[in-house]
mmCIF file of C-alpha atoms in Angstrom:
data_model
loop_
_atom_site.group_PDB
_atom_site.id
_atom_site.type_symbol
_atom_site.label_atom_id
_atom_site.label_comp_id
_atom_site.label_asym_id
_atom_site.label_seq_id
_atom_site.Cartn_x
_atom_site.Cartn_y
_atom_site.Cartn_z
ATOM 1 C CA MET Y 1 90.768 106.901 101.557
ATOM 2 C CA ILE Y 2 87.411 107.191 99.843
ATOM 3 C CA LYS Y 3 84.443 107.322 102.193
ATOM 4 C CA LYS Y 4 81.673 107.894 99.690
ATOM 5 C CA PHE Y 5 81.390 107.869 95.951
ATOM 6 C CA TYR Y 6 80.050 110.163 93.279
ATOM 7 C CA THR Y 7 76.307 109.718 92.871
ATOM 8 C CA ALA Y 8 75.455 112.807 90.831
ATOM 9 C CA LEU Y 9 76.663 114.557 87.713
ATOM 10 C CA PHE Y 10 79.309 117.235 88.004
ATOM 11 C CA CYS Y 11 77.709 120.660 87.938
ATOM 12 C CA LEU Y 12 80.518 122.909 89.086
ATOM 13 C CA LEU Y 13 80.301 126.630 88.381
ATOM 14 C CA PHE Y 14 83.422 128.700 87.790
ATOM 15 C CA ILE Y 15 83.576 132.493 87.546
ATOM 16 C CA PHE Y 16 86.724 133.751 85.782
ATOM 17 C CA PRO Y 17 88.535 136.989 86.735
ATOM 18 C CA PHE Y 18 87.786 140.108 84.681
ATOM 19 C CA SER Y 19 84.728 138.425 83.170
ATOM 20 C CA ASN Y 20 81.083 137.938 84.034
ATOM 21 C CA THR Y 21 80.904 134.810 81.905
ATOM 22 C CA GLN Y 22 79.604 131.755 83.733
ATOM 23 C CA VAL Y 23 81.297 128.508 82.780
ATOM 24 C CA PHE Y 24 79.789 125.118 83.630
ATOM 25 C CA ALA Y 25 81.818 121.943 83.896
ATOM 26 C CA ALA Y 26 81.088 119.000 81.630
ATOM 27 C CA GLU Y 27 78.594 116.442 82.832
ATOM 28 C CA LEU Y 28 79.640 112.840 83.149
ATOM 29 C CA THR Y 29 77.666 110.408 81.055
ATOM 30 C CA PRO Y 30 76.071 107.444 82.852
ATOM 31 C CA SER Y 31 78.849 105.149 81.579
ATOM 32 C CA GLU Y 32 81.510 107.615 82.738
ATOM 33 C CA MET Y 33 79.897 107.859 86.169
ATOM 34 C CA LYS Y 34 79.907 104.084 86.407
ATOM 35 C CA GLU Y 35 83.600 103.999 85.470
ATOM 36 C CA VAL Y 36 84.470 106.701 88.025
ATOM 37 C CA SER Y 37 82.651 104.795 90.747
ATOM 38 C CA ARG Y 38 84.460 101.583 89.824
ATOM 39 C CA LEU Y 39 87.867 103.268 89.849
ATOM 40 C CA GLN Y 40 87.183 104.931 93.203
ATOM 41 C CA GLN Y 41 85.939 101.738 94.820
ATOM 42 C CA GLU Y 42 88.833 99.630 93.542
ATOM 43 C CA TYR Y 43 91.302 102.274 94.709
ATOM 44 C CA ALA Y 44 89.677 102.396 98.143
ATOM 45 C CA GLN Y 45 90.175 98.640 98.487
ATOM 46 C CA LEU Y 46 93.932 98.836 97.899
ATOM 47 C CA ASP Y 47 96.181 98.426 100.934
ATOM 48 C CA ASN Y 48 97.014 101.730 102.585
ATOM 49 C CA THR Y 49 99.530 100.485 105.171
ATOM 50 C CA THR Y 50 102.403 102.866 105.806
ATOM 51 C CA TYR Y 51 105.749 101.046 105.973
ATOM 52 C CA ASN Y 52 108.852 101.911 107.969
ATOM 53 C CA HIS Y 53 111.889 100.196 109.518
ATOM 54 C CA ASN Y 54 109.688 98.290 111.927
ATOM 55 C CA ASN Y 55 107.145 96.654 109.628
ATOM 56 C CA LEU Y 56 108.824 96.459 106.198
ATOM 57 C CA TYR Y 57 110.909 93.346 106.792
ATOM 58 C CA LEU Y 58 110.168 89.713 107.396
ATOM 59 C CA ASN Y 59 113.907 89.338 107.970
ATOM 60 C CA LYS Y 60 115.998 92.475 108.358
ATOM 61 C CA PRO Y 61 119.059 93.043 106.152
ATOM 62 C CA ARG Y 62 122.519 92.913 107.738
ATOM 63 C CA PHE Y 63 125.383 95.133 106.656
ATOM 64 C CA LYS Y 64 127.906 94.561 109.457
ATOM 65 C CA ASN Y 65 130.618 91.904 109.110
ATOM 66 C CA LYS Y 66 128.454 89.822 106.776
ATOM 67 C CA PHE Y 67 126.039 91.054 104.107
ATOM 68 C CA LYS Y 68 122.481 89.717 104.115
ATOM 69 C CA ALA Y 69 119.814 91.179 101.852
ATOM 70 C CA GLY Y 70 116.879 90.341 104.116
ATOM 71 C CA THR Y 71 113.327 89.664 102.985
ATOM 72 C CA LEU Y 72 110.203 91.814 102.854
ATOM 73 C CA VAL Y 73 106.833 91.059 104.362
ATOM 74 C CA PRO Y 74 104.567 89.466 101.724
ATOM 75 C CA ASP Y 75 101.904 92.168 102.206
ATOM 76 C CA TYR Y 76 104.302 94.840 100.937
ATOM 77 C CA LEU Y 77 105.094 92.879 97.795
ATOM 78 C CA ASP Y 78 101.431 92.052 97.206
ATOM 79 C CA SER Y 79 100.448 95.688 97.673
ATOM 80 C CA GLN Y 80 103.055 97.028 95.283
ATOM 81 C CA LEU Y 81 101.949 94.570 92.610
ATOM 82 C CA ALA Y 82 98.288 95.469 93.204
ATOM 83 C CA TYR Y 83 98.989 99.183 92.726
ATOM 84 C CA THR Y 84 101.036 98.477 89.609
ATOM 85 C CA ASN Y 85 98.172 96.538 88.084
ATOM 86 C CA TYR Y 86 95.589 99.086 89.231
ATOM 87 C CA TYR Y 87 97.371 101.793 87.275
ATOM 88 C CA ARG Y 88 97.912 99.497 84.312
ATOM 89 C CA LYS Y 89 94.178 98.755 84.255
ATOM 90 C CA LEU Y 90 93.497 102.510 84.325
ATOM 91 C CA PHE Y 91 95.404 102.691 81.026
ATOM 92 C CA ASN Y 92 93.702 99.575 79.598
ATOM 93 C CA LEU Y 93 96.880 97.507 79.855
ATOM 94 C CA THR Y 94 97.202 93.834 80.683
ATOM 95 C CA PRO Y 95 98.205 92.946 84.267
ATOM 96 C CA VAL Y 96 101.735 91.813 85.109
ATOM 97 C CA LYS Y 97 102.768 88.989 87.389
ATOM 98 C CA GLU Y 98 105.152 88.928 90.324
ATOM 99 C CA ASN Y 99 108.186 86.704 89.787
ATOM 100 C CA PHE Y 100 109.809 85.028 92.784
ATOM 101 C CA GLN Y 101 113.349 85.128 91.399
ATOM 102 C CA ASP Y 102 112.916 88.755 90.341
ATOM 103 C CA ASN Y 103 111.852 89.598 93.897
ATOM 104 C CA ILE Y 104 115.028 88.016 95.254
ATOM 105 C CA ALA Y 105 117.208 89.867 92.741
ATOM 106 C CA ALA Y 106 115.452 93.186 93.393
ATOM 107 C CA GLN Y 107 115.815 92.743 97.162
ATOM 108 C CA LYS Y 108 119.535 92.030 96.888
ATOM 109 C CA THR Y 109 119.910 95.140 94.733
ATOM 110 C CA ALA Y 110 117.973 97.311 97.178
ATOM 111 C CA ALA Y 111 120.062 95.980 100.065
ATOM 112 C CA VAL Y 112 123.296 96.755 98.214
ATOM 113 C CA LEU Y 113 122.114 100.329 97.614
ATOM 114 C CA ALA Y 114 121.183 100.627 101.290
ATOM 115 C CA ALA Y 115 124.519 99.181 102.456
ATOM 116 C CA LEU Y 116 126.288 101.780 100.321
ATOM 117 C CA ASP Y 117 124.067 104.628 101.518
ATOM 118 C CA ALA Y 118 124.083 105.326 97.791
ATOM 119 C CA ASN Y 119 123.780 108.992 96.858
ATOM 120 C CA PRO Y 120 120.073 109.470 96.052
ATOM 121 C CA MET Y 121 120.741 112.592 94.010
ATOM 122 C CA VAL Y 122 122.673 110.892 91.226
ATOM 123 C CA ASN Y 123 121.839 108.188 88.708
ATOM 124 C CA GLN Y 124 122.411 104.812 90.388
ATOM 125 C CA HIS Y 125 121.488 102.584 87.450
ATOM 126 C CA ASN Y 126 124.406 100.146 87.058
ATOM 127 C CA LEU Y 127 126.071 101.731 90.137
ATOM 128 C CA PRO Y 128 128.369 103.916 88.027
ATOM 129 C CA TYR Y 129 129.809 105.922 90.935
ATOM 130 C CA GLU Y 130 130.101 103.258 93.620
ATOM 131 C CA LYS Y 131 132.860 100.852 94.694
ATOM 132 C CA ARG Y 132 132.226 97.363 95.980
ATOM 133 C CA PRO Y 133 132.562 97.087 99.786
ATOM 134 C CA LYS Y 134 134.376 94.030 101.127
ATOM 135 C CA ILE Y 135 131.241 92.653 102.808
ATOM 136 C CA ILE Y 136 129.530 92.329 99.381
ATOM 137 C CA ASN Y 137 130.902 89.499 97.253
ATOM 138 C CA LYS Y 138 131.567 89.892 93.542
ATOM 139 C CA THR Y 139 128.565 87.815 92.487
ATOM 140 C CA THR Y 140 126.107 89.913 94.503
ATOM 141 C CA TRP Y 141 127.779 93.117 93.363
ATOM 142 C CA GLN Y 142 127.489 92.172 89.716
ATOM 143 C CA LEU Y 143 123.863 91.167 90.235
ATOM 144 C CA ALA Y 144 123.091 94.550 91.804
ATOM 145 C CA ARG Y 145 124.750 96.382 88.915
ATOM 146 C CA ASN Y 146 122.798 94.331 86.417
ATOM 147 C CA ILE Y 147 119.381 94.591 88.102
ATOM 148 C CA SER Y 148 119.732 98.287 88.910
ATOM 149 C CA SER Y 149 120.141 98.912 85.173
ATOM 150 C CA LYS Y 150 116.892 96.996 84.484
ATOM 151 C CA ALA Y 151 114.775 98.511 87.216
ATOM 152 C CA ASN Y 152 112.806 101.528 88.303
ATOM 153 C CA LEU Y 153 114.594 103.029 91.293
ATOM 154 C CA ASN Y 154 112.920 105.192 93.919
ATOM 155 C CA PHE Y 155 114.674 106.766 96.910
ATOM 156 C CA ASN Y 156 112.652 108.401 99.678
ATOM 157 C CA THR Y 157 112.975 109.322 103.350
ATOM 158 C CA SER Y 158 109.217 109.328 103.965
ATOM 159 C CA ASP Y 159 107.325 106.418 105.479
ATOM 160 C CA GLN Y 160 105.295 105.558 102.397
ATOM 161 C CA THR Y 161 102.735 102.983 101.460
ATOM 162 C CA ALA Y 162 103.763 100.504 98.789
ATOM 163 C CA GLY Y 163 101.308 102.290 96.521
ATOM 164 C CA GLU Y 164 102.907 105.693 97.019
ATOM 165 C CA VAL Y 165 106.160 104.280 95.660
ATOM 166 C CA ILE Y 166 104.333 103.253 92.482
ATOM 167 C CA THR Y 167 102.531 106.598 92.300
ATOM 168 C CA ASP Y 168 105.877 108.397 92.500
ATOM 169 C CA LEU Y 169 107.098 106.293 89.588
ATOM 170 C CA ILE Y 170 104.050 106.764 87.396
ATOM 171 C CA THR Y 171 103.904 110.530 87.874
ATOM 172 C CA ASP Y 172 107.700 110.541 87.482
ATOM 173 C CA ARG Y 173 107.908 113.924 89.187
ATOM 174 C CA TYR Y 174 111.192 113.024 90.899
ATOM 175 C CA ASN Y 175 112.963 111.828 87.762
ATOM 176 C CA LEU Y 176 116.616 112.873 88.050
ATOM 177 C CA THR Y 177 117.133 112.848 84.283
ATOM 178 C CA GLY Y 178 114.332 115.312 83.535
ATOM 179 C CA ALA Y 179 111.117 114.919 81.549
ATOM 180 C CA ASP Y 180 111.861 111.638 79.757
ATOM 181 C CA THR Y 181 109.192 109.813 81.887
ATOM 182 C CA GLY Y 182 111.255 106.624 81.745
ATOM 183 C CA HIS Y 183 109.863 105.169 84.980
ATOM 184 C CA ARG Y 184 106.312 105.742 83.752
ATOM 185 C CA ALA Y 185 107.079 104.199 80.373
ATOM 186 C CA TRP Y 186 108.271 100.982 81.995
ATOM 187 C CA LEU Y 187 105.251 100.809 84.326
ATOM 188 C CA LEU Y 188 102.917 101.348 81.365
ATOM 189 C CA SER Y 189 104.838 99.191 78.925
ATOM 190 C CA THR Y 190 102.533 97.432 76.468
ATOM 191 C CA ARG Y 191 104.951 94.490 76.424
ATOM 192 C CA LEU Y 192 105.698 94.090 80.143
ATOM 193 C CA THR Y 193 104.832 90.639 81.549
ATOM 194 C CA ARG Y 194 106.452 90.327 84.971
ATOM 195 C CA THR Y 195 108.110 92.322 87.697
ATOM 196 C CA GLY Y 196 109.904 91.960 91.015
ATOM 197 C CA ALA Y 197 110.340 94.319 93.945
ATOM 198 C CA GLY Y 198 112.776 95.006 96.739
ATOM 199 C CA ALA Y 199 113.306 97.686 99.395
ATOM 200 C CA ALA Y 200 115.813 98.411 102.143
ATOM 201 C CA TYR Y 201 116.722 101.265 104.457
ATOM 202 C CA GLY Y 202 120.191 102.762 104.583
ATOM 203 C CA LYS Y 203 121.774 104.367 107.626
ATOM 204 C CA ASN Y 204 121.115 107.723 105.955
ATOM 205 C CA GLY Y 205 117.352 107.196 106.423
ATOM 206 C CA TYR Y 206 116.568 106.613 102.763
ATOM 207 C CA ARG Y 207 114.426 103.709 101.689
ATOM 208 C CA TYR Y 208 115.883 102.312 98.478
ATOM 209 C CA SER Y 209 113.117 100.796 96.364
ATOM 210 C CA VAL Y 210 113.835 98.642 93.324
ATOM 211 C CA GLN Y 211 111.254 97.457 90.815
ATOM 212 C CA LYS Y 212 112.617 95.201 88.076
ATOM 213 C CA VAL Y 213 110.866 96.044 84.802
ATOM 214 C CA PHE Y 214 113.104 95.017 81.908
ATOM 215 C CA ASN Y 215 112.778 91.434 80.698
ATOM 216 C CA PRO Y 216 114.687 90.533 77.499
ATOM 217 C CA ALA Y 217 111.898 88.267 76.212
ATOM 218 C CA ASP Y 218 109.360 91.101 76.447
ATOM 219 C CA VAL Y 219 111.088 92.952 73.619
ATOM 220 C CA PHE Y 220 109.682 90.444 71.123
ATOM 221 C CA ARG Y 221 106.133 90.322 72.481
ATOM 222 C CA THR Y 222 103.137 91.651 70.575
ATOM 223 C CA PRO Y 223 102.059 94.834 72.382
ATOM 224 C CA SER Y 224 98.682 94.854 74.102
ATOM 225 C CA ARG Y 225 98.036 98.399 72.827
ATOM 226 C CA GLU Y 226 99.542 100.593 70.139
ATOM 227 C CA THR Y 227 99.118 103.960 71.867
ATOM 228 C CA VAL Y 228 99.375 104.970 75.525
ATOM 229 C CA THR Y 229 98.647 108.572 76.470
ATOM 230 C CA TYR Y 230 99.113 110.285 79.825
ATOM 231 C CA PRO Y 231 96.536 111.486 80.728
ATOM 232 C CA ASN Y 232 94.560 108.577 79.287
ATOM 233 C CA ARG Y 233 91.433 109.217 77.220
ATOM 234 C CA GLY Y 234 88.106 108.922 79.010
ATOM 235 C CA VAL Y 235 87.945 109.729 82.741
ATOM 236 C CA PHE Y 236 91.238 110.388 84.509
ATOM 237 C CA PRO Y 237 92.219 111.034 88.165
ATOM 238 C CA ILE Y 238 93.274 114.621 88.777
ATOM 239 C CA GLU Y 239 95.643 113.406 91.525
ATOM 240 C CA LEU Y 240 97.973 111.924 88.884
ATOM 241 C CA LEU Y 241 98.412 115.386 87.346
ATOM 242 C CA GLN Y 242 98.754 117.511 90.472
ATOM 243 C CA GLY Y 243 102.143 118.645 91.721
ATOM 244 C CA GLN Y 244 105.353 120.057 90.349
ATOM 245 C CA ASN Y 245 107.305 118.611 87.424
ATOM 246 C CA ILE Y 246 104.707 116.130 86.127
ATOM 247 C CA ALA Y 247 105.218 115.794 82.385
ATOM 248 C CA TRP Y 248 102.452 114.523 80.122
ATOM 249 C CA SER Y 249 103.301 111.938 77.504
ATOM 250 C CA ILE Y 250 102.313 109.857 74.505
ATOM 251 C CA TYR Y 251 103.919 106.507 73.671
ATOM 252 C CA PHE Y 252 103.653 104.375 70.532
ATOM 253 C CA SER Y 253 104.444 100.674 70.631
ATOM 254 C CA ASN Y 254 105.313 100.326 66.930
ATOM 255 C CA LYS Y 255 104.909 103.712 65.235
ATOM 256 C CA ILE Y 256 108.182 105.546 64.623
ATOM 257 C CA TYR Y 257 108.067 109.339 64.843
ATOM 258 C CA ALA Y 258 111.316 111.291 64.820
ATOM 259 C CA GLY Y 259 110.036 114.856 64.946
ATOM 260 C CA THR Y 260 108.754 117.228 67.605
ATOM 261 C CA PRO Y 261 105.005 117.735 67.203
ATOM 262 C CA LYS Y 262 102.954 120.815 67.947
ATOM 263 C CA ILE Y 263 100.654 120.130 70.895
ATOM 264 C CA THR Y 264 97.657 122.123 72.102
ATOM 265 C CA ILE Y 265 95.313 121.460 75.025
ATOM 266 C CA THR Y 266 91.826 122.958 75.052
ATOM 267 C CA ASP Y 267 89.640 123.234 78.121
ATOM 268 C CA LYS Y 268 86.332 122.432 76.425
ATOM 269 C CA ASP Y 269 84.370 123.966 79.306
ATOM 270 C CA THR Y 270 86.012 127.383 79.034
ATOM 271 C CA GLY Y 271 86.960 127.234 75.357
ATOM 272 C CA VAL Y 272 90.505 128.371 76.149
ATOM 273 C CA THR Y 273 93.372 126.707 74.260
ATOM 274 C CA TYR Y 274 96.872 126.389 75.694
ATOM 275 C CA GLN Y 275 100.152 125.608 73.938
ATOM 276 C CA ALA Y 276 102.114 122.718 75.391
ATOM 277 C CA GLU Y 277 105.574 123.632 76.653
ATOM 278 C CA ASN Y 278 108.946 121.832 76.535
ATOM 279 C CA VAL Y 279 107.820 119.290 73.945
ATOM 280 C CA ARG Y 280 110.546 116.652 73.673
ATOM 281 C CA ASN Y 281 111.125 113.460 71.702
ATOM 282 C CA TYR Y 282 112.838 110.772 73.799
ATOM 283 C CA SER Y 283 112.284 107.909 71.398
ATOM 284 C CA HIS Y 284 116.001 107.102 71.289
ATOM 285 C CA THR Y 285 115.869 105.907 74.916
ATOM 286 C CA GLY Y 286 113.642 102.905 74.170
ATOM 287 C CA TYR Y 287 112.032 103.111 77.599
ATOM 288 C CA GLY Y 288 109.184 100.626 78.032
ATOM 289 C CA ASN Y 289 110.120 99.025 74.725
ATOM 290 C CA PHE Y 290 108.234 101.844 72.999
ATOM 291 C CA GLU Y 291 109.249 102.996 69.526
ATOM 292 C CA THR Y 292 108.104 106.586 70.109
ATOM 293 C CA ILE Y 293 108.172 108.587 73.352
ATOM 294 C CA ILE Y 294 106.935 112.200 73.328
ATOM 295 C CA THR Y 295 106.712 114.270 76.521
ATOM 296 C CA TYR Y 296 105.486 117.789 77.249
ATOM 297 C CA TYR Y 297 104.112 120.070 79.946
ATOM 298 C CA PRO Y 298 100.648 121.699 79.990
ATOM 299 C CA GLY Y 299 102.174 124.966 81.167
ATOM 300 C CA SER Y 300 99.985 127.255 83.269
ATOM 301 C CA MET Y 301 96.710 125.621 82.232
ATOM 302 C CA PRO Y 302 94.361 125.243 85.240
ATOM 303 C CA LEU Y 303 93.221 121.687 85.977
ATOM 304 C CA MET Y 304 89.672 121.425 87.307
ATOM 305 C CA VAL Y 305 87.679 118.412 88.461
ATOM 306 C CA GLY Y 306 84.730 117.896 86.114
ATOM 307 C CA HIS Y 307 86.295 119.720 83.170
ATOM 308 C CA GLU Y 308 86.864 118.064 79.816
ATOM 309 C CA TYR Y 309 90.144 118.630 77.959
ATOM 310 C CA GLU Y 310 91.021 117.980 74.339
ATOM 311 C CA VAL Y 311 94.624 117.202 73.440
ATOM 312 C CA LYS Y 312 95.717 117.715 69.837
ATOM 313 C CA ILE Y 313 99.125 116.321 68.907
ATOM 314 C CA THR Y 314 99.720 117.351 65.316
ATOM 315 C CA GLY Y 315 100.307 114.437 62.997
ATOM 316 C CA LEU Y 316 99.888 111.843 65.737
ATOM 317 C CA THR Y 317 96.545 111.855 67.547
ATOM 318 C CA ASN Y 318 93.668 113.845 69.049
ATOM 319 C CA TYR Y 319 91.759 112.748 72.152
ATOM 320 C CA SER Y 320 89.745 114.020 75.114
ATOM 321 C CA PHE Y 321 89.564 113.248 78.819
ATOM 322 C CA LYS Y 322 87.524 114.369 81.830
ATOM 323 C CA LEU Y 323 89.038 114.842 85.264
ATOM 324 C CA PHE Y 324 87.615 113.315 88.416
ATOM 325 C CA GLN Y 325 88.787 113.053 92.010
ATOM 326 C CA LEU Y 326 90.055 109.590 92.816
ATOM 327 C CA GLN Y 327 90.113 110.169 96.563
ATOM 328 C CA ASN Y 328 86.939 111.805 97.809
ATOM 329 C CA LYS Y 329 88.132 113.706 100.879
ATOM 330 C CA SER Y 330 84.626 114.578 102.074
ATOM 331 C CA THR Y 331 83.166 112.553 104.894
ATOM 332 C CA GLU Y 332 79.914 110.691 105.080
#
């Protein structure tokens, strides 16, 4: 976690191959420095407990003879909600609330997935490939099918924090269906009001995490924002862009766009412009209750802390952001 915070402007110097040109990173304005410090401090205060079989449950699930979904420790649920709202605040979105009944439904769904040792490498929304075991009654089975189709699902064998589950969903790097960024769209929905969470371990070692995100009434809500971009304009954590298979995206709450725009990204500190790759329009999915969903990849463009980038999406929007390090790994 963060042990000290930025107290000076970025003044990084980069020397590029085959050139003697010196390139200086953009300086943060006083207001940007203040925002970076706030984001780092709030992130440092989030719970960083790693959960496993031994500390995840208040009451453990049972899958032998009689099915019991079990219950999670309150700290896990509180932490997952806190991370969800931290990221939503990063994107200037309104916070969501935890719903008790949604937690129960999500936990039953996670326990069903765990009891099945459901294949983590295939789409498990609505349990399309599974058969109901005798220990699970029809009511619980139907609930699990219903909730799994309205939830973000995350399957992992690592002992993660509750926050790492949310980070996996917002980066969407493990999305089985490709670059549609559906999990991210639901987390950053401009109409989302409430959520519920559940988690359970299967015998196969996977932790099945369920986060309910679709609420029928939300469809008719007035969105809190019209446009959500990833990365967001302003200052943005480089950690949310690092790693394989992280698509960038732009969502519109009400604007309908059916085409495939041309997208360029310019590193304003080097002056080099890059063409976005694999630009796709996933608006037909309706993820997050957005009317328009565009995703793309920045290609081989280097990402550097302190650099400012300008994104131009033809016919839709232009904006800039500066990268900072959310977790300062240096020691005091």
